[in-house]
Coordinates of C-alpha atoms in Angstrom, one line a residue:
X1 CA 14.5 4.1 0.7
X2 CA 18.2 4.2 0.2
X3 CA 19.9 7.5 -0.4
X4 CA 22.9 5.8 -1.9
X5 CA 20.9 5.1 -5.0
X6 CA 21.5 8.7 -5.9
X7 CA 24.9 9.3 -7.4
X8 CA 25.9 12.9 -8.0
X9 CA 28.2 14.0 -10.8
X10 CA 31.8 13.4 -10.1
X11 CA 34.3 16.1 -9.2
X12 CA 37.0 15.1 -11.7
X13 CA 40.5 16.5 -12.4
X14 CA 39.8 19.4 -14.7
X15 CA 43.1 21.2 -15.0
X16 CA 45.9 19.8 -17.2
X17 CA 48.4 21.7 -15.2
X18 CA 48.5 18.8 -12.8
X19 CA 50.6 17.1 -15.4
X20 CA 53.3 19.5 -14.4
X21 CA 54.3 17.4 -11.4
X22 CA 55.2 14.7 -13.9
X23 CA 56.9 17.1 -16.4
X24 CA 59.0 18.6 -13.6
X25 CA 60.4 15.2 -12.9
X26 CA 61.1 14.1 -16.4
X27 CA 64.6 12.7 -15.9
X28 CA 64.1 9.5 -17.7
X29 CA 62.2 7.9 -20.6
X30 CA 60.0 6.2 -17.9
X31 CA 58.8 9.6 -16.6
X32 CA 58.2 10.8 -20.1
X33 CA 56.0 7.7 -20.7
X34 CA 54.1 8.4 -17.5
X35 CA 53.6 12.0 -18.6
X36 CA 52.2 10.9 -22.0
X37 CA 50.0 8.3 -20.4
X38 CA 48.6 10.9 -18.0
X39 CA 47.8 13.3 -20.8
X40 CA 46.2 10.4 -22.8
X41 CA 44.1 9.4 -19.7
X42 CA 42.9 12.9 -19.2
X43 CA 41.9 13.2 -22.8
X44 CA 40.1 9.9 -22.7
X45 CA 38.2 10.9 -19.5
X46 CA 37.2 14.2 -21.1
X47 CA 35.8 12.3 -24.0
X48 CA 33.9 10.0 -21.7
X49 CA 36.0 6.9 -22.5
X50 CA 36.4 5.7 -19.0
X51 CA 37.8 2.3 -19.9
X52 CA 40.7 3.9 -21.8
X53 CA 41.2 6.5 -19.1
X54 CA 41.4 3.8 -16.5
X55 CA 44.1 1.9 -18.5
X56 CA 46.1 5.0 -19.1
X57 CA 46.0 6.2 -15.4
X58 CA 46.8 2.6 -14.3
X59 CA 49.9 2.9 -16.5
X60 CA 50.8 6.2 -14.9
X61 CA 50.6 4.6 -11.5
X62 CA 52.8 1.7 -12.6
X63 CA 55.4 3.9 -14.2
X64 CA 55.5 6.6 -11.5
X65 CA 54.0 5.3 -8.2
X66 CA 55.5 8.3 -6.3
X67 CA 53.3 10.8 -8.2
X68 CA 50.2 11.6 -6.3
X69 CA 48.2 12.9 -9.3
X70 CA 48.3 9.5 -10.9
X71 CA 46.6 7.8 -7.9
X72 CA 44.1 10.7 -7.6
X73 CA 43.2 10.5 -11.3
X74 CA 42.9 6.7 -11.3
X75 CA 40.8 6.8 -8.2
X76 CA 38.5 9.4 -9.8
X77 CA 37.9 7.1 -12.8
X78 CA 37.4 4.0 -10.7
X79 CA 34.7 5.9 -8.8
X80 CA 33.0 6.9 -12.0
X81 CA 33.0 3.2 -13.0
X82 CA 31.5 2.1 -9.8
X83 CA 34.6 0.3 -8.5
X84 CA 34.4 2.0 -5.1
X85 CA 36.8 -0.4 -3.4
X86 CA 39.5 0.2 -6.0
X87 CA 38.8 4.0 -5.9
X88 CA 39.2 4.1 -2.2
X89 CA 42.5 2.3 -2.3
X90 CA 43.9 4.8 -4.8
X91 CA 42.4 7.9 -3.3
X92 CA 43.6 7.0 0.2
X93 CA 47.1 6.6 -1.2
X94 CA 46.9 9.9 -3.0
X95 CA 45.8 11.7 0.2
X96 CA 48.6 10.1 2.2
X97 CA 51.0 11.7 -0.3
X98 CA 49.2 15.0 -0.7
X99 CA 46.5 15.7 2.0
X100 CA 45.4 18.9 0.4
X101 CA 44.3 17.4 -2.9
X102 CA 40.7 18.7 -2.9
X103 CA 39.5 16.5 -5.8
X104 CA 40.9 13.4 -4.0
X105 CA 39.1 14.4 -0.8
X106 CA 35.8 14.9 -2.6
X107 CA 36.0 11.6 -4.5
X108 CA 37.1 9.7 -1.4
X109 CA 34.3 11.1 0.7
X110 CA 31.8 10.1 -2.0
X111 CA 33.3 6.6 -2.4
X112 CA 33.2 6.1 1.4
X113 CA 29.5 7.0 1.3
X114 CA 28.8 4.6 -1.5
X115 CA 30.3 1.7 0.4
X116 CA 28.6 2.6 3.7
X117 CA 31.7 3.9 5.4
X118 CA 29.8 6.9 6.5
X119 CA 31.9 7.7 9.6
X120 CA 35.0 7.8 7.5
X121 CA 33.3 10.1 5.0
X122 CA 32.0 12.7 7.5
X123 CA 35.3 14.2 8.5
X124 CA 36.2 14.6 4.8
X125 CA 32.9 16.4 4.0
X126 CA 33.4 18.7 7.1
X127 CA 36.9 19.6 6.0
X128 CA 35.7 20.3 2.4
X129 CA 32.9 22.6 3.6
X130 CA 35.2 24.4 6.1
X131 CA 37.6 25.0 3.2
X132 CA 34.8 27.0 1.6
X133 CA 32.1 27.1 -1.1
X134 CA 31.6 23.4 -1.8
X135 CA 29.3 22.5 -4.7
X136 CA 25.8 21.1 -4.3
X137 CA 26.9 17.5 -5.0
X138 CA 29.4 17.6 -2.1
X139 CA 26.8 19.1 0.2
X140 CA 24.3 16.5 -0.8
X141 CA 27.0 13.8 -0.3
X142 CA 27.5 15.1 3.2
X143 CA 23.7 14.8 3.8
X144 CA 23.7 11.2 2.5
X145 CA 26.6 10.3 4.8
X146 CA 24.9 11.8 7.8
X147 CA 21.7 9.9 7.0
X148 CA 23.7 6.7 6.5
X149 CA 25.3 7.3 9.9
X150 CA 21.8 7.5 11.5
X151 CA 21.9 11.3 11.8
X152 CA 18.8 11.9 9.6
X153 CA 17.7 15.0 11.4
X154 CA 21.1 16.7 10.8
X155 CA 21.0 15.5 7.2
X156 CA 17.8 17.4 6.3
X157 CA 19.1 21.0 6.7
X158 CA 22.3 19.8 4.9
X159 CA 20.2 18.6 1.9
X160 CA 18.2 21.8 2.0
X161 CA 21.5 23.7 1.7
X162 CA 22.4 21.6 -1.3
X163 CA 19.1 22.6 -2.9
X164 CA 19.9 26.3 -2.1
X165 CA 23.1 25.8 -4.0
X166 CA 21.3 24.2 -7.0
X167 CA 17.6 25.2 -6.8
X168 CA 16.7 23.7 -10.2
X169 CA 18.1 20.2 -9.5
X170 CA 15.1 17.9 -9.2
X171 CA 17.3 15.0 -8.0
X172 CA 18.2 17.0 -4.9
X173 CA 14.5 17.5 -4.0
X174 CA 14.0 13.8 -4.5
X175 CA 16.8 13.0 -2.1
X176 CA 15.4 15.5 0.5
X177 CA 12.0 13.7 0.1
X178 CA 13.7 10.4 1.0
X179 CA 15.1 12.0 4.2
X180 CA 11.6 13.2 5.1
X181 CA 10.3 9.7 4.4
X182 CA 12.9 8.2 6.7
X183 CA 11.6 10.4 9.5
X184 CA 8.0 9.5 8.6
X185 CA 7.2 13.1 7.8
X186 CA 4.9 12.0 5.0
X187 CA 3.4 15.4 4.1
X188 CA 6.8 17.0 3.7
X189 CA 8.1 14.1 1.7
X190 CA 5.1 14.2 -0.6
X191 CA 5.5 17.9 -1.1
X192 CA 9.2 17.8 -2.1
X193 CA 8.7 14.7 -4.3
X194 CA 6.1 16.7 -6.2
X195 CA 8.5 19.7 -6.4
X196 CA 11.1 17.3 -7.9
X197 CA 8.6 16.2 -10.6
X198 CA 7.7 19.8 -11.4
X199 CA 11.4 20.4 -12.2
X200 CA 11.9 17.0 -13.9
X201 CA 8.7 15.2 -14.9
X202 CA 10.8 12.3 -16.3
X203 CA 12.7 11.7 -13.0
X204 CA 11.8 8.0 -12.5
X205 CA 13.1 7.8 -8.9
X206 CA 10.9 10.7 -7.8
X207 CA 7.8 8.9 -9.2
X208 CA 8.9 5.8 -7.4
X209 CA 9.4 7.5 -4.1
X210 CA 6.2 9.5 -4.3
X211 CA 4.3 6.3 -5.2
X212 CA 5.9 4.5 -2.2
X213 CA 4.8 7.4 0.2
X214 CA 1.3 7.5 -1.2
X215 CA 1.1 3.7 -0.8
X216 CA 2.3 4.0 2.8
X217 CA -0.5 6.5 3.4
X218 CA -3.1 4.0 1.9
X219 CA -3.7 6.3 -1.1
X220 CA -3.5 3.3 -3.4
X221 CA -5.0 4.6 -6.6
X222 CA -2.7 7.6 -6.7
X223 CA 0.3 5.4 -5.7
X224 CA -0.4 3.0 -8.5
X225 CA -0.5 6.0 -11.0
X226 CA 3.0 7.2 -9.8
X227 CA 4.5 3.7 -9.7
X228 CA 3.2 2.8 -13.1
X229 CA 4.8 5.9 -14.4
X230 CA 8.1 5.0 -12.7
X231 CA 7.9 1.6 -14.3
X232 CA 7.4 3.1 -17.7
X233 CA 10.4 5.3 -17.2
X234 CA 12.6 2.7 -15.6
X235 CA 11.2 -0.8 -16.4
X236 CA 14.4 -2.6 -15.3
X237 CA 14.6 -1.1 -11.9
X238 CA 14.1 -3.8 -9.2
X239 CA 12.9 -1.3 -6.5
X240 CA 10.2 0.0 -8.8
X241 CA 8.9 -3.4 -9.7
X242 CA 8.9 -4.3 -6.0
X243 CA 7.0 -1.2 -4.9
X244 CA 4.4 -1.6 -7.7
X245 CA 3.9 -5.2 -6.7
X246 CA 3.3 -4.1 -3.0
X247 CA 0.8 -1.4 -4.1
X248 CA -1.1 -3.9 -6.2
X249 CA -1.2 -6.4 -3.3
X250 CA -2.5 -3.6 -1.0
X251 CA -5.3 -3.2 -3.6
X252 CA -6.1 -6.9 -3.3
X253 CA -4.8 -7.5 -6.8
X254 CA -2.4 -10.3 -6.0
X255 CA -2.6 -11.9 -9.5
X256 CA -1.3 -8.7 -11.0
X257 CA 1.3 -8.1 -8.2
X258 CA 3.0 -11.5 -8.6
X259 CA 4.7 -10.8 -12.0
X260 CA 6.2 -7.6 -10.6
X261 CA 7.8 -9.4 -7.7
X262 CA 9.0 -12.0 -10.1
X263 CA 10.6 -9.4 -12.3
X264 CA 12.2 -7.7 -9.2
X265 CA 13.8 -11.0 -8.3
X266 CA 15.0 -11.6 -11.8
X267 CA 16.6 -8.2 -11.9
X268 CA 18.1 -8.6 -8.4
X269 CA 18.2 -12.3 -7.3
X270 CA 19.3 -11.3 -3.8
X271 CA 16.2 -9.1 -3.3
X272 CA 15.0 -11.1 -0.2
X273 CA 12.0 -8.9 0.6
X274 CA 10.7 -9.3 -3.0
X275 CA 11.0 -13.1 -2.6
X276 CA 9.1 -12.8 0.7
X277 CA 6.3 -10.7 -0.8
X278 CA 6.0 -13.1 -3.8
X279 CA 5.8 -16.1 -1.3
X280 CA 3.0 -14.3 0.6
X281 CA 1.1 -13.6 -2.7
X282 CA 1.2 -17.2 -3.7
X283 CA 0.1 -18.3 -0.2
X284 CA -2.9 -16.0 -0.3
X285 CA -3.7 -17.2 -3.8
X286 CA -4.0 -20.8 -2.7
X287 CA -0.6 -21.8 -4.1
X288 CA 0.9 -22.8 -0.8
X289 CA 3.1 -25.5 -2.2
X290 CA 4.8 -23.0 -4.6
X291 CA 5.3 -20.6 -1.7
X292 CA 7.3 -23.0 0.4
X293 CA 10.6 -22.9 -1.4
X294 CA 10.4 -19.1 -1.5
X295 CA 9.9 -18.9 2.2
X296 CA 12.8 -21.3 2.7
X297 CA 15.0 -19.0 0.6
X298 CA 13.9 -16.0 2.7
X299 CA 14.8 -17.8 5.9
X300 CA 18.1 -18.9 4.6
X301 CA 19.0 -15.2 4.0
X302 CA 17.2 -14.0 7.2
X303 CA 17.3 -16.7 9.8
X304 CA 15.9 -14.3 12.4
X305 CA 12.8 -13.4 10.3
X306 CA 10.0 -14.5 12.6
X307 CA 7.3 -13.5 10.2
X308 CA 8.7 -15.6 7.4
X309 CA 9.2 -18.6 9.8
X310 CA 5.5 -18.4 10.8
X311 CA 4.4 -18.1 7.2
X312 CA 6.5 -21.0 6.2
X313 CA 5.0 -23.0 9.0
X314 CA 1.5 -22.0 7.9
X315 CA 2.2 -23.1 4.3
X316 CA 3.4 -26.5 5.5
X317 CA 0.3 -26.9 7.7
X318 CA -1.9 -25.9 4.7
X319 CA -0.3 -28.6 2.6
X320 CA -0.7 -31.2 5.3
X321 CA 2.9 -31.2 6.6
X322 CA 2.3 -30.1 10.1
X323 CA 5.1 -32.2 11.5
X324 CA 7.6 -30.3 9.3
X325 CA 6.0 -27.0 10.3
X326 CA 6.4 -27.3 14.1
X327 CA 10.2 -26.7 14.2
X328 CA 9.8 -23.5 12.2
X329 CA 7.1 -22.3 14.6
X330 CA 9.3 -23.2 17.5
X331 CA 12.1 -21.0 16.0
X332 CA 9.7 -18.2 15.6
X333 CA 8.5 -18.5 19.2
X334 CA 12.1 -18.4 20.4
X335 CA 12.4 -15.0 18.6
X336 CA 8.9 -13.7 19.6
X337 CA 7.7 -15.7 22.6
X338 CA 4.9 -13.1 23.3
X339 CA 3.4 -13.4 19.9
X340 CA -0.1 -14.8 20.3
X341 CA -0.4 -15.6 16.6
X342 CA 2.7 -17.8 16.7
X343 CA 1.2 -19.8 19.6
X344 CA -2.1 -20.1 17.8
X345 CA -0.4 -21.3 14.6
X346 CA 1.7 -23.9 16.3
X347 CA -1.4 -25.0 18.2
X348 CA -3.1 -25.6 14.9
X349 CA -0.2 -27.7 13.7
X350 CA -0.4 -29.8 16.9
X351 CA -4.1 -30.1 16.3
X352 CA -3.5 -31.4 12.8
X353 CA -1.3 -34.1 14.3
X354 CA -4.0 -34.9 16.9
X355 CA -1.6 -33.8 19.6
X356 CA -4.4 -32.3 21.6
X357 CA -2.6 -31.7 24.9
X358 CA 0.2 -29.6 23.2
X359 CA -2.4 -27.8 21.1
X360 CA -4.4 -26.9 24.2
X361 CA -1.3 -25.7 26.0
X362 CA -0.4 -23.4 23.0
X363 CA -3.9 -22.0 22.7
X364 CA -4.1 -21.3 26.4
X365 CA -0.7 -19.6 26.3
X366 CA -1.9 -17.5 23.4
X367 CA -5.0 -16.5 25.4
X368 CA -2.9 -15.3 28.3
X369 CA -1.3 -12.9 25.8
X370 CA -4.5 -12.0 23.9
X371 CA -7.5 -12.9 26.0
X372 CA -9.9 -11.2 23.6
X373 CA -8.8 -13.1 20.5
X374 CA -11.9 -15.0 19.2
X375 CA -9.9 -17.3 17.0
X376 CA -7.9 -18.6 19.9
X377 CA -11.0 -19.2 21.9
X378 CA -12.5 -21.1 18.9
X379 CA -9.4 -23.2 18.4
X380 CA -9.3 -24.1 22.1
X381 CA -12.9 -25.0 22.0
X382 CA -12.3 -27.2 19.0
X383 CA -9.4 -28.9 20.7
X384 CA -11.6 -29.6 23.8
X385 CA -14.3 -31.0 21.5
X386 CA -11.8 -33.4 20.0
X387 CA -10.7 -34.3 23.5
X388 CA -14.4 -35.1 24.3
X389 CA -14.5 -32.3 27.0
X390 CA -17.9 -31.0 25.9
X391 CA -18.3 -28.6 28.8
X392 CA -15.1 -26.7 28.2
X393 CA -15.6 -26.9 24.5
X394 CA -19.0 -25.2 24.7
X395 CA -17.7 -22.5 27.1
X396 CA -14.9 -21.6 24.7
X397 CA -17.0 -21.7 21.6
X398 CA -19.7 -19.5 23.2
X399 CA -17.0 -17.0 24.1
X400 CA -15.7 -17.0 20.6
X401 CA -19.2 -16.4 19.2
X402 CA -19.7 -13.4 21.5
X403 CA -16.3 -11.9 20.6
X404 CA -16.9 -12.3 16.9
X405 CA -20.6 -12.5 16.0
X406 CA -19.8 -12.3 12.3
X407 CA -17.9 -15.7 12.2
X408 CA -20.0 -18.7 11.3
X409 CA -17.5 -21.2 12.7
X410 CA -18.4 -21.1 16.5
X411 CA -22.1 -21.5 16.0
X412 CA -21.6 -24.3 13.5
X413 CA -19.4 -26.2 15.8
X414 CA -21.7 -25.6 18.7
X415 CA -24.5 -26.9 16.6
X416 CA -22.6 -30.1 16.0
X417 CA -21.8 -30.5 19.7
X418 CA -25.4 -29.9 20.8
X419 CA -26.6 -32.4 18.2
X420 CA -24.2 -35.0 19.5
X421 CA -25.6 -34.4 23.0
X422 CA -29.2 -34.7 21.8
X423 CA -29.9 -31.0 22.4
X424 CA -31.7 -30.7 19.1
X425 CA -33.5 -27.3 19.8
X426 CA -30.2 -25.7 20.7
X427 CA -28.4 -27.4 17.8
X428 CA -31.0 -26.2 15.3
X429 CA -30.7 -22.6 16.6
X430 CA -26.9 -22.6 16.4
X431 CA -26.9 -24.1 12.9
X432 CA -29.5 -21.6 11.6
X433 CA -27.3 -18.8 13.0
X434 CA -24.2 -20.3 11.2
X435 CA -26.1 -20.7 7.9
X436 CA -27.3 -17.2 8.0
X437 CA -23.7 -16.1 8.1
X438 CA -22.5 -18.7 5.5
X439 CA -25.5 -19.9 3.4
X440 CA -23.3 -21.7 0.9
X441 CA -22.3 -24.3 3.5
X442 CA -23.8 -27.5 2.1
X443 CA -22.7 -29.7 4.9
X444 CA -24.4 -27.3 7.3
X445 CA -27.7 -27.6 5.5
X446 CA -27.4 -31.3 5.5
X447 CA -26.7 -31.4 9.3
X448 CA -29.6 -29.0 10.0
X449 CA -31.8 -31.3 7.9
X450 CA -30.8 -34.3 10.1
X451 CA -31.5 -32.3 13.2
X452 CA -35.0 -31.4 11.9
X453 CA -35.6 -35.1 11.1
X454 CA -34.7 -35.9 14.7
X455 CA -37.3 -33.3 15.8
X456 CA -39.9 -34.7 13.4
X457 CA -40.0 -31.3 11.7
X458 CA -40.3 -33.0 8.3
X459 CA -41.2 -30.0 6.2
X460 CA -38.3 -28.0 7.6
X461 CA -36.0 -31.0 7.1
X462 CA -37.0 -31.4 3.4
X463 CA -36.3 -27.7 2.8
X464 CA -32.9 -27.9 4.4
X465 CA -31.9 -31.1 2.7
X466 CA -32.9 -29.9 -0.7
X467 CA -30.6 -26.8 -0.2
X468 CA -27.9 -29.2 0.8
X469 CA -28.4 -31.3 -2.4
X470 CA -28.3 -28.1 -4.5
X471 CA -24.9 -27.2 -3.0
X472 CA -23.6 -30.8 -2.9
X473 CA -25.0 -32.4 -6.0
X474 CA -22.5 -35.3 -6.0
X475 CA -22.9 -36.3 -2.3
X476 CA -25.1 -39.3 -1.6
X477 CA -25.6 -38.5 2.1
X478 CA -28.3 -35.7 1.8
X479 CA -30.3 -37.9 -0.6
X480 CA -30.3 -40.8 1.9
X481 CA -31.5 -38.5 4.8
X482 CA -34.1 -37.0 2.5
X483 CA -35.3 -40.5 1.6
X484 CA -35.8 -41.2 5.3
X485 CA -37.8 -38.0 5.8
X486 CA -40.0 -38.6 2.7
X487 CA -40.6 -42.2 4.0
X488 CA -41.8 -40.7 7.3
X489 CA -44.2 -38.4 5.4
X490 CA -45.6 -41.4 3.5
X491 CA -44.1 -40.3 0.1
X492 CA -42.8 -43.7 -0.7
X493 CA -42.2 -43.2 -4.5
X494 CA -40.2 -40.0 -3.9
X495 CA -38.3 -41.8 -1.1
X496 CA -37.4 -44.6 -3.5
X497 CA -36.2 -42.2 -6.1
X498 CA -33.9 -40.5 -3.6
X499 CA -32.5 -43.8 -2.5
X500 CA -31.8 -44.7 -6.1
X501 CA -30.0 -41.4 -6.6
X502 CA -28.0 -42.0 -3.5
X503 CA -27.0 -45.5 -4.7
X504 CA -25.9 -44.1 -8.1
X505 CA -23.9 -41.4 -6.5
X506 CA -22.3 -43.8 -4.2
X507 CA -21.3 -46.0 -7.1
X508 CA -19.8 -43.0 -8.9
X509 CA -17.9 -42.0 -5.7
X510 CA -16.5 -45.5 -5.4
X511 CA -15.5 -45.6 -9.0
X512 CA -13.7 -42.2 -8.6
X513 CA -11.9 -43.4 -5.6
X514 CA -10.7 -46.4 -7.6
X515 CA -9.7 -44.2 -10.5
X516 CA -7.8 -41.9 -8.2
X517 CA -5.9 -44.7 -6.6
X518 CA -5.0 -46.2 -9.9
X519 CA -3.9 -42.9 -11.3
X520 CA -1.7 -42.2 -8.2
X521 CA -0.1 -45.6 -8.7
X522 CA 0.5 -44.8 -12.3
X523 CA 2.2 -41.5 -11.3
X524 CA 4.5 -43.4 -9.0
X525 CA 5.4 -45.8 -11.8
X526 CA 6.0 -42.9 -14.2
X527 CA 8.5 -41.4 -11.8
X528 CA 10.4 -44.6 -11.7
X529 CA 10.4 -44.8 -15.5
X530 CA 8.1 -47.8 -15.7
X531 CA 6.1 -46.4 -18.5
X532 CA 4.3 -49.5 -19.7
X533 CA 3.1 -50.4 -16.2
X534 CA 2.0 -46.8 -15.7
X535 CA -0.1 -46.9 -18.8
X536 CA -1.8 -50.0 -17.6
X537 CA -2.7 -48.3 -14.3
X538 CA -4.0 -45.2 -16.2
X539 CA -6.1 -47.4 -18.4
X540 CA -7.5 -49.1 -15.3
X541 CA -8.4 -45.7 -13.9
X542 CA -10.2 -44.7 -17.0
X543 CA -12.1 -48.1 -17.0
X544 CA -13.3 -47.3 -13.5
X545 CA -14.2 -43.7 -14.3
X546 CA -14.1 -42.7 -18.0
X547 CA -14.8 -39.0 -17.0
X548 CA -11.7 -38.7 -14.8
X549 CA -9.7 -36.0 -16.6
X550 CA -6.5 -36.5 -14.6
X551 CA -6.2 -40.1 -15.7
X552 CA -6.6 -39.0 -19.4
X553 CA -3.9 -36.3 -18.9
X554 CA -1.4 -38.6 -17.3
X555 CA -2.1 -41.3 -20.0
X556 CA -1.4 -38.7 -22.6
X557 CA 1.9 -37.9 -20.9
X558 CA 2.9 -41.5 -20.8
X559 CA 2.0 -42.0 -24.5
X560 CA 4.3 -39.0 -25.3
X561 CA 7.1 -40.6 -23.4
X562 CA 6.6 -43.7 -25.7
X563 CA 6.5 -41.4 -28.8
X564 CA 2.8 -42.3 -29.5
X565 CA 1.9 -38.8 -30.6
X566 CA -1.5 -39.6 -32.0
X567 CA -2.7 -41.5 -29.0
X568 CA -1.4 -38.7 -26.7
X569 CA -3.4 -36.1 -28.6
X570 CA -6.5 -38.2 -28.4
X571 CA -6.2 -38.5 -24.6
X572 CA -5.5 -34.8 -24.2
X573 CA -8.8 -34.1 -26.1
X574 CA -10.6 -36.5 -23.8
X575 CA -9.1 -34.8 -20.7
X576 CA -10.2 -31.4 -22.0
X577 CA -13.7 -32.7 -22.6
X578 CA -13.9 -34.3 -19.2
X579 CA -12.7 -31.1 -17.5
X580 CA -15.2 -29.1 -19.3
X581 CA -18.1 -31.6 -18.6
X582 CA -17.2 -33.1 -15.3

């Protein structure tokens, strides 16, 4: 939470008598013009016309640069317009000419605070308070400067003093709550944010900050209520959109969170953390390819962000680009060499490249840092399995299973290993354990059916294989195995029917492979602009597999490129029908 988001009302030149400095020096038409411009600027500022006031005071400074009041007044207006650098330049000049100008001191202190020059602001605030009876805005400004300088503990009583000077000001309670939040005093923060809202129920920033505190305390439903109210009151505030997105993500509602992160970025394109959160939402939602350019943007802005480097590496691995992932993991490890997750992830990338020795090294390093990590033991066991080191693989997989008895992966892989070694009883026991944890694993049921077949447990095999067929209706393998079991049972007609089904499925699979290859070739031709050749390839794909929706979709796109609207619409309809009835 940034206290500088709170801007107090400005202490502006309020007495026209300051024009006397000009009037007293009226020795020329130039000075008379400066006096008129000063009066016109004061009138414009009093009416709220800051643009006109700025022009008039700028004219004063040009006509009479030796008059301090012109610089002070111009600096005041520049501050109100948010031109803090310009305000500082004029106010510093004014104080060099007249150090006792209280209005210039106040505005310069506030301008320093807005630009993060907290150490420059603090002596000015101290001088103003020592001069006596500063108003609540100045005391609050002093508190903000202290907080910005890292002196949050000292800022809290200062903000409390500002509240004492203006006890009905909800904004000051809001700022005090931000200070409490910075010290992680969540109960106190929550209390004063609530007080702020009692004084001003329409104070969007207090709803935002209260929602953020509640979210931090895992009170997600209450946080969402507050943040939704903040969004209603300030729909174009990037911080509100960001915090609402975070709370929705915490509630496992990523699909709802994404639009809020997108809006935060649209409102504030440099909002790096919103970009990072959106990338993670997309990654969790299975849209890894879309997350990659966002993570790259985060890393460009924050090259030392180890978490973003790891997430980018993971997204690349998830999209089959492990070679590209490894340099990002290496950068992350250079920043956090003792992070076991980073060693695990780079090990998986090496594993995907079949670089087994490097994968094993990284998994072993990770285990020296986190010896009780079941996933690292599992990954190391898998690497040993791929290296044909069955003894070490079994040891690691058994350890993984003991450390996390809820994971189906270790017993499943152990089952495969035992089956390959001819240890069918052990294989069946492990596969049953895995399928109890993950009964929707069709490949697991098919493997268990094969093990039962080897054990001549034909009834159990039939049951397992029929479950596999239900889960994998388009796979020929379980039908082939089932045909063999039925043949052993003397059920020749049923076995023949299963073999026929397997043959039909194999033919369909081959046709789909041909259609996929032809479609991919057509896509490559489309990218080159060879529309006619692309159409031929898409038609070839459809000839191989008339129900392949992607080929119809791409053929429709190619027809549109040729201006064949009617043909394109017909192919779109076929694509929709194929997608609906695959």
